[in-house]
CSV table of C-alpha atoms in Angstrom, one decimal:
chain,number,residue,atom,x,y,z
A,200,MET,CA,-29.4,-173.8,-39.9
A,201,LEU,CA,-32.3,-172.3,-38.0
A,202,THR,CA,-31.7,-169.2,-36.3
A,203,THR,CA,-35.2,-167.3,-36.4
A,204,ILE,CA,-38.5,-168.6,-34.9
A,205,VAL,CA,-41.3,-166.3,-36.7
A,206,PHE,CA,-44.7,-166.1,-34.9
A,207,ASP,CA,-48.2,-165.3,-36.3
A,208,PHE,CA,-50.3,-163.1,-33.7
A,209,GLY,CA,-54.1,-164.2,-33.6
A,210,GLY,CA,-54.2,-167.8,-32.9
A,211,VAL,CA,-50.8,-168.6,-32.1
A,212,LEU,CA,-49.6,-166.0,-29.4
A,213,VAL,CA,-53.4,-165.2,-28.3
A,214,GLU,CA,-56.5,-167.1,-28.6
A,215,TYR,CA,-59.8,-165.4,-30.0
A,216,ASN,CA,-63.2,-166.4,-30.6
A,217,PHE,CA,-65.1,-163.8,-32.8
A,218,ARG,CA,-68.0,-166.4,-33.5
A,219,ARG,CA,-68.5,-166.4,-29.3
A,220,PHE,CA,-68.4,-162.7,-29.0
A,221,PHE,CA,-70.9,-162.1,-31.6
A,222,SER,CA,-73.0,-164.7,-30.9
A,223,HIS,CA,-73.0,-163.1,-27.4
A,224,ILE,CA,-73.8,-159.7,-28.3
A,225,LEU,CA,-76.4,-160.5,-30.6
A,226,GLY,CA,-78.2,-162.8,-28.5
A,227,SER,CA,-77.9,-166.1,-30.5
A,228,GLU,CA,-75.3,-168.6,-32.4
A,229,GLU,CA,-77.3,-168.1,-35.5
A,230,GLN,CA,-77.2,-164.2,-35.6
A,231,GLY,CA,-73.6,-164.5,-35.0
A,232,GLU,CA,-73.0,-166.7,-37.7
A,233,PHE,CA,-75.2,-164.5,-40.1
A,234,PHE,CA,-73.0,-161.5,-38.9
A,235,LEU,CA,-69.7,-162.9,-39.7
A,236,LYS,CA,-70.8,-164.2,-43.1
A,237,ASN,CA,-72.8,-161.1,-44.2
A,238,VAL,CA,-72.1,-158.0,-42.0
A,239,PHE,CA,-68.5,-158.4,-41.2
A,240,PRO,CA,-67.4,-161.2,-43.6
A,241,ALA,CA,-63.5,-162.2,-44.3
A,242,GLU,CA,-63.2,-160.4,-47.0
A,243,VAL,CA,-64.2,-157.1,-45.2
A,244,ASN,CA,-61.6,-158.0,-42.4
A,245,ALA,CA,-59.2,-158.8,-44.8
A,246,ASP,CA,-59.3,-155.3,-46.4
A,247,MET,CA,-59.1,-153.9,-43.0
A,248,ASP,CA,-55.9,-155.8,-42.1
A,249,ARG,CA,-54.6,-154.7,-45.4
A,250,GLY,CA,-54.3,-151.2,-44.4
A,251,GLU,CA,-55.1,-149.0,-47.1
A,252,HIS,CA,-57.9,-147.5,-44.9
A,253,GLU,CA,-58.0,-147.1,-40.8
A,254,PRO,CA,-60.7,-149.5,-39.2
A,255,ARG,CA,-63.1,-146.7,-38.5
A,256,TYR,CA,-63.4,-146.3,-42.3
A,257,PHE,CA,-64.3,-150.1,-42.7
A,258,ILE,CA,-66.9,-150.3,-39.7
A,259,GLU,CA,-68.6,-147.1,-40.9
A,260,GLN,CA,-69.0,-148.5,-44.8
A,261,GLN,CA,-70.6,-151.5,-43.2
A,262,GLN,CA,-72.9,-149.3,-40.9
A,263,ARG,CA,-73.9,-147.6,-44.3
A,264,LEU,CA,-74.4,-151.1,-46.0
A,265,TRP,CA,-76.3,-152.8,-42.9
A,266,PRO,CA,-77.8,-150.1,-40.5
A,267,ASP,CA,-79.8,-152.3,-38.6
A,268,TYR,CA,-76.6,-153.8,-37.5
A,269,ARG,CA,-75.2,-150.1,-36.6
A,270,GLN,CA,-75.3,-150.9,-32.9
A,271,ALA,CA,-73.4,-154.4,-33.2
A,272,LEU,CA,-70.9,-152.8,-35.1
A,273,ASP,CA,-70.2,-150.4,-32.5
A,274,VAL,CA,-69.5,-152.8,-30.0
A,275,PHE,CA,-67.4,-154.6,-32.1
A,276,PHE,CA,-65.2,-151.4,-32.7
A,277,THR,CA,-65.3,-150.5,-28.8
A,278,ARG,CA,-64.9,-153.7,-27.3
A,279,TYR,CA,-62.4,-155.3,-29.9
A,280,THR,CA,-60.0,-156.4,-27.2
A,281,ASP,CA,-62.8,-158.9,-25.7
A,282,ILE,CA,-62.6,-161.1,-28.7
A,283,PHE,CA,-58.9,-161.9,-27.5
A,284,THR,CA,-59.1,-164.0,-24.5
A,285,ARG,CA,-55.9,-165.7,-23.4
A,286,GLU,CA,-52.6,-167.0,-24.3
A,287,PRO,CA,-52.3,-170.4,-25.3
A,288,ASP,CA,-50.9,-172.6,-22.1
A,289,GLY,CA,-47.3,-172.8,-22.3
A,290,MET,CA,-46.8,-170.2,-24.9
A,291,ARG,CA,-44.9,-167.8,-23.0
A,292,GLN,CA,-42.4,-170.2,-21.3
A,293,LEU,CA,-41.7,-171.9,-24.9
A,294,MET,CA,-40.9,-168.2,-26.0
A,295,ILE,CA,-38.5,-167.5,-23.1
A,296,ASP,CA,-36.8,-170.9,-23.2
A,297,LEU,CA,-36.1,-170.2,-27.3
A,298,LYS,CA,-34.8,-166.8,-26.6
A,299,ALA,CA,-32.3,-168.2,-24.0
A,300,ARG,CA,-31.2,-170.7,-26.5
A,301,GLY,CA,-30.6,-167.8,-28.7
A,302,TYR,CA,-33.1,-168.0,-31.2
A,303,ARG,CA,-34.5,-164.7,-32.7
A,304,LEU,CA,-38.1,-164.6,-32.1
A,305,LEU,CA,-40.3,-162.1,-34.7
A,306,GLY,CA,-43.9,-161.7,-35.6
A,307,LEU,CA,-45.6,-161.8,-38.9
A,308,SER,CA,-49.3,-161.2,-38.9
A,309,ASN,CA,-52.1,-159.9,-41.0
A,310,TRP,CA,-53.7,-157.5,-38.7
A,311,SER,CA,-55.1,-153.7,-38.7
A,312,SER,CA,-54.0,-151.0,-36.4
A,313,LYS,CA,-56.5,-152.5,-34.0
A,314,VAL,CA,-53.8,-154.8,-33.1
A,315,TYR,CA,-52.2,-152.3,-30.6
A,316,GLU,CA,-55.0,-152.3,-28.4
A,317,VAL,CA,-54.2,-156.1,-28.2
A,318,MET,CA,-51.0,-155.9,-27.4
A,319,LYS,CA,-51.3,-153.5,-24.6
A,320,LYS,CA,-53.9,-156.1,-23.1
A,321,PHE,CA,-51.0,-158.8,-23.5
A,322,ASP,CA,-47.7,-158.3,-22.9
A,323,ILE,CA,-46.5,-161.6,-24.2
A,324,PHE,CA,-45.6,-159.5,-27.4
A,325,GLU,CA,-42.7,-157.9,-25.5
A,326,LEU,CA,-41.1,-161.1,-26.0
A,327,LEU,CA,-40.9,-160.6,-29.7
A,328,ASP,CA,-37.6,-158.8,-31.0
A,329,GLY,CA,-39.6,-157.2,-33.8
A,330,TYR,CA,-42.7,-157.8,-36.2
A,331,LEU,CA,-44.0,-156.9,-39.3
A,332,LEU,CA,-47.7,-156.2,-40.1
A,333,SER,CA,-49.7,-156.4,-42.9
A,334,LYS,CA,-51.2,-152.9,-42.4
A,335,ASP,CA,-47.9,-151.4,-42.5
A,336,VAL,CA,-46.9,-152.9,-46.0
A,337,HIS,CA,-50.4,-153.2,-47.3
A,338,GLN,CA,-49.8,-157.1,-48.3
A,339,LEU,CA,-51.5,-160.0,-46.7
A,340,LYS,CA,-50.4,-163.6,-46.2
A,341,PRO,CA,-50.5,-165.7,-47.9
A,342,GLU,CA,-49.4,-163.5,-50.8
A,343,PRO,CA,-45.4,-164.0,-51.2
A,344,GLU,CA,-44.7,-160.4,-51.4
A,345,ILE,CA,-45.2,-160.3,-47.6
A,346,TYR,CA,-43.1,-162.9,-46.7
A,347,HIS,CA,-40.2,-161.3,-49.0
A,348,SER,CA,-41.3,-157.9,-47.4
A,349,PHE,CA,-40.5,-159.3,-43.9
A,350,LEU,CA,-37.3,-161.2,-45.1
A,351,ARG,CA,-35.9,-157.8,-46.2
A,352,LYS,CA,-37.2,-155.7,-43.1
A,353,PHE,CA,-35.2,-158.3,-40.6
A,354,ASN,CA,-32.2,-159.0,-43.0
A,355,VAL,CA,-32.9,-162.8,-42.9
A,356,LYS,CA,-32.9,-165.6,-45.1
A,357,ALA,CA,-35.8,-167.9,-45.8
A,358,GLU,CA,-34.2,-171.0,-44.8
A,359,GLU,CA,-32.9,-169.8,-41.4
A,360,CYS,CA,-36.8,-169.0,-40.5
A,361,VAL,CA,-39.5,-171.6,-39.2
A,362,PHE,CA,-43.0,-169.6,-39.5
A,363,ILE,CA,-45.8,-170.8,-37.3
A,364,ASP,CA,-49.6,-169.9,-38.0
A,365,ASP,CA,-52.7,-171.4,-37.2
A,366,LYS,CA,-54.1,-171.1,-41.0
A,367,PRO,CA,-52.6,-174.0,-43.0
A,368,GLU,CA,-52.6,-171.7,-45.9
A,369,ASN,CA,-50.4,-169.4,-44.7
A,370,ILE,CA,-47.8,-172.4,-44.2
A,371,VAL,CA,-48.4,-172.9,-47.7
A,372,GLY,CA,-47.3,-169.4,-48.4
A,373,ALA,CA,-44.3,-169.4,-46.2
A,374,TYR,CA,-43.3,-173.0,-47.9
A,375,ARG,CA,-43.0,-171.2,-51.2
A,376,ILE,CA,-40.5,-168.9,-50.4
A,377,GLY,CA,-38.5,-171.5,-48.8
A,378,MET,CA,-39.7,-171.1,-45.2
A,379,TYR,CA,-39.8,-173.8,-42.8
A,380,GLY,CA,-43.6,-173.7,-41.5
A,381,ILE,CA,-45.3,-175.5,-38.5
A,382,THR,CA,-49.3,-175.1,-38.4
A,383,PHE,CA,-50.4,-174.4,-35.0
A,384,ARG,CA,-52.8,-176.4,-33.0
A,385,SER,CA,-51.6,-176.3,-29.3
A,386,THR,CA,-48.4,-175.5,-27.6
A,387,ALA,CA,-47.3,-179.3,-26.8
A,388,GLN,CA,-47.8,-180.0,-30.7
A,389,LEU,CA,-45.7,-176.9,-31.7
A,390,VAL,CA,-43.0,-178.2,-29.5
A,391,HIS,CA,-43.1,-181.8,-30.8
A,392,GLU,CA,-42.8,-180.3,-34.3
A,393,LEU,CA,-40.3,-177.8,-33.8
A,394,GLU,CA,-37.6,-179.3,-31.7
A,395,PRO,CA,-36.4,-181.7,-34.3
A,396,LEU,CA,-35.7,-178.6,-36.9
A,397,LEU,CA,-33.7,-177.1,-34.2
A,398,LEU,CA,-31.1,-180.2,-34.2
A,399,PRO,CA,-27.7,-179.4,-35.6
A,400,TYR,CA,-28.5,-181.4,-38.7
A,401,THR,CA,-27.7,-181.4,-42.3
A,402,PHE,CA,-29.8,-182.9,-45.4
A,403,THR,CA,-27.4,-183.8,-48.1
A,404,PRO,CA,-27.2,-186.1,-51.2
A,405,ALA,CA,-25.3,-189.8,-50.3
A,406,GLN,CA,-21.7,-190.2,-51.4
A,407,PRO,CA,-20.3,-193.4,-52.3
A,408,GLN,CA,-18.3,-193.4,-49.2
A,409,ASP,CA,-21.5,-193.4,-47.1
A,410,GLU,CA,-22.9,-196.8,-48.7
A,411,GLU,CA,-21.5,-198.9,-45.6
A,412,ALA,CA,-23.3,-196.1,-43.0
A,413,ILE,CA,-26.2,-196.3,-44.8
A,414,TRP,CA,-26.7,-199.8,-45.3
A,415,SER,CA,-26.3,-200.3,-41.8
A,416,ILE,CA,-29.2,-198.1,-40.8
A,417,VAL,CA,-31.4,-199.7,-43.7
A,418,HIS,CA,-30.8,-203.3,-42.9
A,419,ARG,CA,-31.1,-202.9,-39.3
A,420,ALA,CA,-34.3,-201.2,-39.6
A,421,ALA,CA,-35.4,-204.1,-41.7
A,422,MET,CA,-34.5,-206.7,-39.2
A,423,ASP,CA,-36.1,-204.5,-36.3
A,424,MET,CA,-39.5,-204.7,-38.5
A,425,VAL,CA,-39.2,-208.7,-38.7
A,426,SER,CA,-38.5,-209.0,-34.9
A,427,ARG,CA,-41.7,-206.8,-34.2
A,428,GLY,CA,-43.6,-208.8,-36.6
A,429,ARG,CA,-43.9,-206.3,-39.4
A,430,HIS,CA,-44.0,-207.3,-43.0
A,431,GLN,CA,-43.0,-203.9,-44.8
A,432,TRP,CA,-39.3,-204.9,-45.0
A,433,ASP,CA,-37.3,-208.3,-44.6
A,434,ASP,CA,-33.8,-210.0,-44.7
A,435,ASN,CA,-34.4,-209.9,-48.7
A,436,TYR,CA,-35.8,-206.3,-49.1
A,437,PRO,CA,-34.4,-203.8,-49.2
A,438,GLN,CA,-31.1,-205.0,-50.9
A,439,ARG,CA,-28.1,-203.5,-50.5
A,440,ASP,CA,-28.0,-203.1,-54.5
A,441,PHE,CA,-30.9,-200.8,-54.0
A,442,VAL,CA,-29.0,-198.4,-52.0
A,443,ALA,CA,-25.9,-198.6,-54.0
A,444,ARG,CA,-28.1,-197.5,-57.2
A,445,ASP,CA,-29.9,-194.7,-55.3
A,446,ILE,CA,-26.4,-193.4,-54.3
A,447,ARG,CA,-25.1,-194.0,-58.0
A,448,GLN,CA,-28.3,-192.1,-59.5
A,449,GLY,CA,-28.3,-189.2,-57.3
A,450,ASN,CA,-31.8,-189.9,-55.6
A,451,GLY,CA,-30.1,-190.9,-52.0
A,452,TYR,CA,-30.3,-188.4,-49.1
A,453,VAL,CA,-28.6,-188.8,-45.7
A,454,LEU,CA,-29.5,-186.9,-42.6
A,455,ARG,CA,-26.4,-186.2,-40.3
A,456,LEU,CA,-26.5,-185.0,-36.8
A,457,ASP,CA,-23.3,-183.8,-35.5
A,458,GLY,CA,-21.8,-185.0,-38.8
A,459,ASN,CA,-22.8,-188.6,-38.2
A,460,ILE,CA,-25.3,-190.4,-40.3
A,461,VAL,CA,-28.6,-190.9,-38.3
A,462,GLY,CA,-30.9,-191.5,-41.5
A,463,TYR,CA,-31.8,-192.1,-44.8
A,464,THR,CA,-34.2,-191.8,-47.6
A,465,ALA,CA,-34.6,-192.1,-51.3
A,466,VAL,CA,-36.2,-189.1,-53.3
A,467,THR,CA,-36.9,-189.5,-57.1
A,468,PHE,CA,-38.6,-187.5,-59.7
A,469,ASP,CA,-39.1,-189.9,-62.6
A,470,GLY,CA,-42.1,-191.6,-61.5
A,471,GLU,CA,-42.7,-195.1,-59.9
A,472,PRO,CA,-44.2,-197.8,-62.3
A,473,SER,CA,-46.3,-199.5,-59.5
A,474,TYR,CA,-48.2,-196.6,-59.4
A,475,ASN,CA,-49.3,-196.6,-62.9
A,476,GLN,CA,-52.0,-198.9,-62.0
A,477,LEU,CA,-53.6,-197.8,-58.9
A,478,ASP,CA,-56.6,-199.3,-57.3
A,479,GLY,CA,-58.4,-196.2,-56.2
A,480,GLN,CA,-57.6,-192.4,-57.8
A,481,TRP,CA,-54.4,-190.1,-57.2
A,482,LEU,CA,-55.0,-186.3,-56.3
A,483,THR,CA,-52.9,-185.2,-59.4
A,484,SER,CA,-52.2,-186.2,-63.1
A,485,GLY,CA,-48.9,-184.7,-63.6
A,486,PRO,CA,-45.4,-185.3,-62.5
A,487,TYR,CA,-44.5,-186.0,-58.6
A,488,ALA,CA,-41.8,-187.0,-56.2
A,489,THR,CA,-41.6,-190.5,-54.5
A,490,ILE,CA,-40.1,-190.9,-51.2
A,491,HIS,CA,-38.9,-194.5,-50.9
A,492,ARG,CA,-36.5,-196.5,-48.3
A,493,THR,CA,-36.7,-194.2,-45.3
A,494,ALA,CA,-34.7,-195.4,-42.5
A,495,ILE,CA,-33.5,-193.9,-38.6
A,496,ASP,CA,-30.7,-195.3,-37.1
A,497,LEU,CA,-32.4,-197.5,-34.1
A,498,ALA,CA,-30.2,-195.4,-31.5
A,499,HIS,CA,-31.8,-192.0,-32.8
A,500,ARG,CA,-35.6,-193.1,-32.5
A,501,GLY,CA,-38.2,-191.0,-30.8
A,502,ARG,CA,-36.5,-187.9,-31.5
A,503,GLY,CA,-38.8,-187.0,-34.5
A,504,LEU,CA,-36.2,-187.8,-37.0
A,505,SER,CA,-38.4,-189.4,-39.6
A,506,ARG,CA,-40.6,-186.3,-39.7
A,507,LEU,CA,-37.7,-184.4,-40.5
A,508,LEU,CA,-36.5,-186.5,-43.3
A,509,PHE,CA,-40.1,-186.1,-44.9
A,510,ILE,CA,-39.9,-182.1,-44.1
A,511,GLU,CA,-36.3,-182.3,-46.2
A,512,ALA,CA,-37.7,-184.4,-48.9
A,513,GLU,CA,-40.8,-182.4,-49.5
A,514,ARG,CA,-38.4,-179.3,-49.6
A,515,LEU,CA,-36.3,-180.8,-52.2
A,516,SER,CA,-39.6,-181.4,-54.2
A,517,ARG,CA,-40.5,-178.0,-54.1
A,518,GLN,CA,-37.2,-176.9,-55.2
A,519,HIS,CA,-37.6,-179.5,-58.0
A,520,ARG,CA,-41.1,-177.9,-58.8
A,521,MET,CA,-43.1,-180.9,-58.1
A,522,PRO,CA,-46.7,-180.5,-57.4
A,523,SER,CA,-47.0,-183.5,-55.2
A,524,VAL,CA,-45.3,-186.4,-53.4
A,525,ARG,CA,-46.4,-189.9,-53.1
A,526,ILE,CA,-45.5,-192.7,-50.7
A,527,ASP,CA,-46.5,-196.2,-50.2
A,528,THR,CA,-46.2,-198.6,-47.0
A,529,ASN,CA,-47.7,-201.8,-45.7
A,530,TYR,CA,-50.8,-202.1,-43.6
A,531,ASP,CA,-48.9,-203.0,-40.3
A,532,ASN,CA,-46.2,-200.3,-40.3
A,533,VAL,CA,-47.7,-198.5,-37.5
A,534,GLU,CA,-45.7,-195.8,-37.2
A,535,MET,CA,-45.2,-195.1,-41.0
A,536,LEU,CA,-49.3,-194.7,-41.3
A,537,HIS,CA,-49.2,-192.2,-38.1
A,538,LEU,CA,-46.7,-190.3,-39.5
A,539,VAL,CA,-47.5,-189.9,-42.9
A,540,ASP,CA,-51.2,-189.0,-41.7
A,541,SER,CA,-50.0,-186.2,-39.3
A,542,LEU,CA,-47.8,-184.7,-42.4
A,543,GLY,CA,-51.1,-184.2,-44.2
A,544,TYR,CA,-50.8,-187.1,-47.0
A,545,LYS,CA,-54.0,-188.7,-48.4
A,546,ARG,CA,-54.7,-192.4,-48.5
A,547,CYS,CA,-55.6,-192.8,-52.3
A,548,GLY,CA,-55.9,-196.4,-52.8
A,549,LEU,CA,-53.8,-199.6,-53.2
A,550,CYS,CA,-50.7,-200.2,-55.3
A,551,TYR,CA,-48.8,-203.4,-55.8
A,552,TYR,CA,-45.3,-204.4,-56.1
A,553,ASP,CA,-43.9,-208.0,-57.5
A,554,HIS,CA,-42.1,-209.7,-54.5
A,555,GLY,CA,-40.9,-213.0,-55.3
A,556,ASP,CA,-43.7,-215.1,-56.8
A,557,GLU,CA,-46.4,-213.3,-55.0
A,558,LYS,CA,-48.0,-209.6,-55.5
A,559,VAL,CA,-47.7,-207.4,-52.4
A,560,GLU,CA,-50.1,-205.0,-51.7
A,561,ARG,CA,-49.3,-201.3,-50.2
A,562,ILE,CA,-51.4,-198.6,-49.2
A,563,ALA,CA,-50.5,-195.3,-51.6
A,564,PHE,CA,-50.5,-192.0,-50.3
A,565,GLU,CA,-50.2,-188.6,-51.9
A,566,LYS,CA,-49.5,-184.9,-50.6
A,567,VAL,CA,-50.1,-181.9,-52.9
A,568,LEU,CA,-47.3,-179.3,-52.4
């Protein structure tokens, strides 16, 4: 159960634009790009955020190395807060709403001591119940150590936290130590992806006594596809025997809301024979997890539960140390195509299944974990 929402600072709580700032003070976009690539590159900024020395140390070091940019570096240091422009639309209200619902709001950011100047400019930081900065522990995201330092400082478990950051690599770092994560692009997108995680749900192995409820959900989903002219499932596939086998082999998983089964998926770790002859190229060549037979109760559609099933299936795959997850779907399964694209799966080619007397073509996807 999630209890804690963890926010990155720059790019999540406050917007910034280094490129525009330096292009303005240097007179052109080309000069701004050169400055950020050479005079104050990402590596120097990361060293500053690690906090082994105060920011002035790195500015003076770069001034000695680039004396012709001494003035620009001084402007950077003295007008630092000009880089940070505004709060993202809706972010303040979202944080207020989350606090009212009882969630603990914490911060985790790569930042030097210059952060305090920004925090004085924007009072949105006052909505946080606490934070950990890279400069205080001399560690940087996405290194696993900083996430562990965060968990120890606030005495919270990884599986109780969802981490929000604008850099995908930092979300991967959070995944690796067991946190949930959302890559931030806008407040509206964040709300869309966060709300399902906050539902009172569980994701657990299916038991034999669950078979009837699972089959009802799967079969109704198949009939709904038929009624809408989709060709993914029909009256002959998937069969109830497949669900029973999933459960018997320990591959079936149920999503429950308030104790009631509302979703089902099968997750396997021993390969899928149809993937051995791909008309295309997989992203990886080693072991992988496969997601099959994903279905949501028709009465609960539109709540982000399919995304939730995938998130939990991916967490399960990481726990099994699988390098990637694979899935396939039909060309006209529009909702599933949109979902797997949005979750970062890559289209790798075409695979084929025997379906009666014919070969059925499916689009094959893979996501590197």
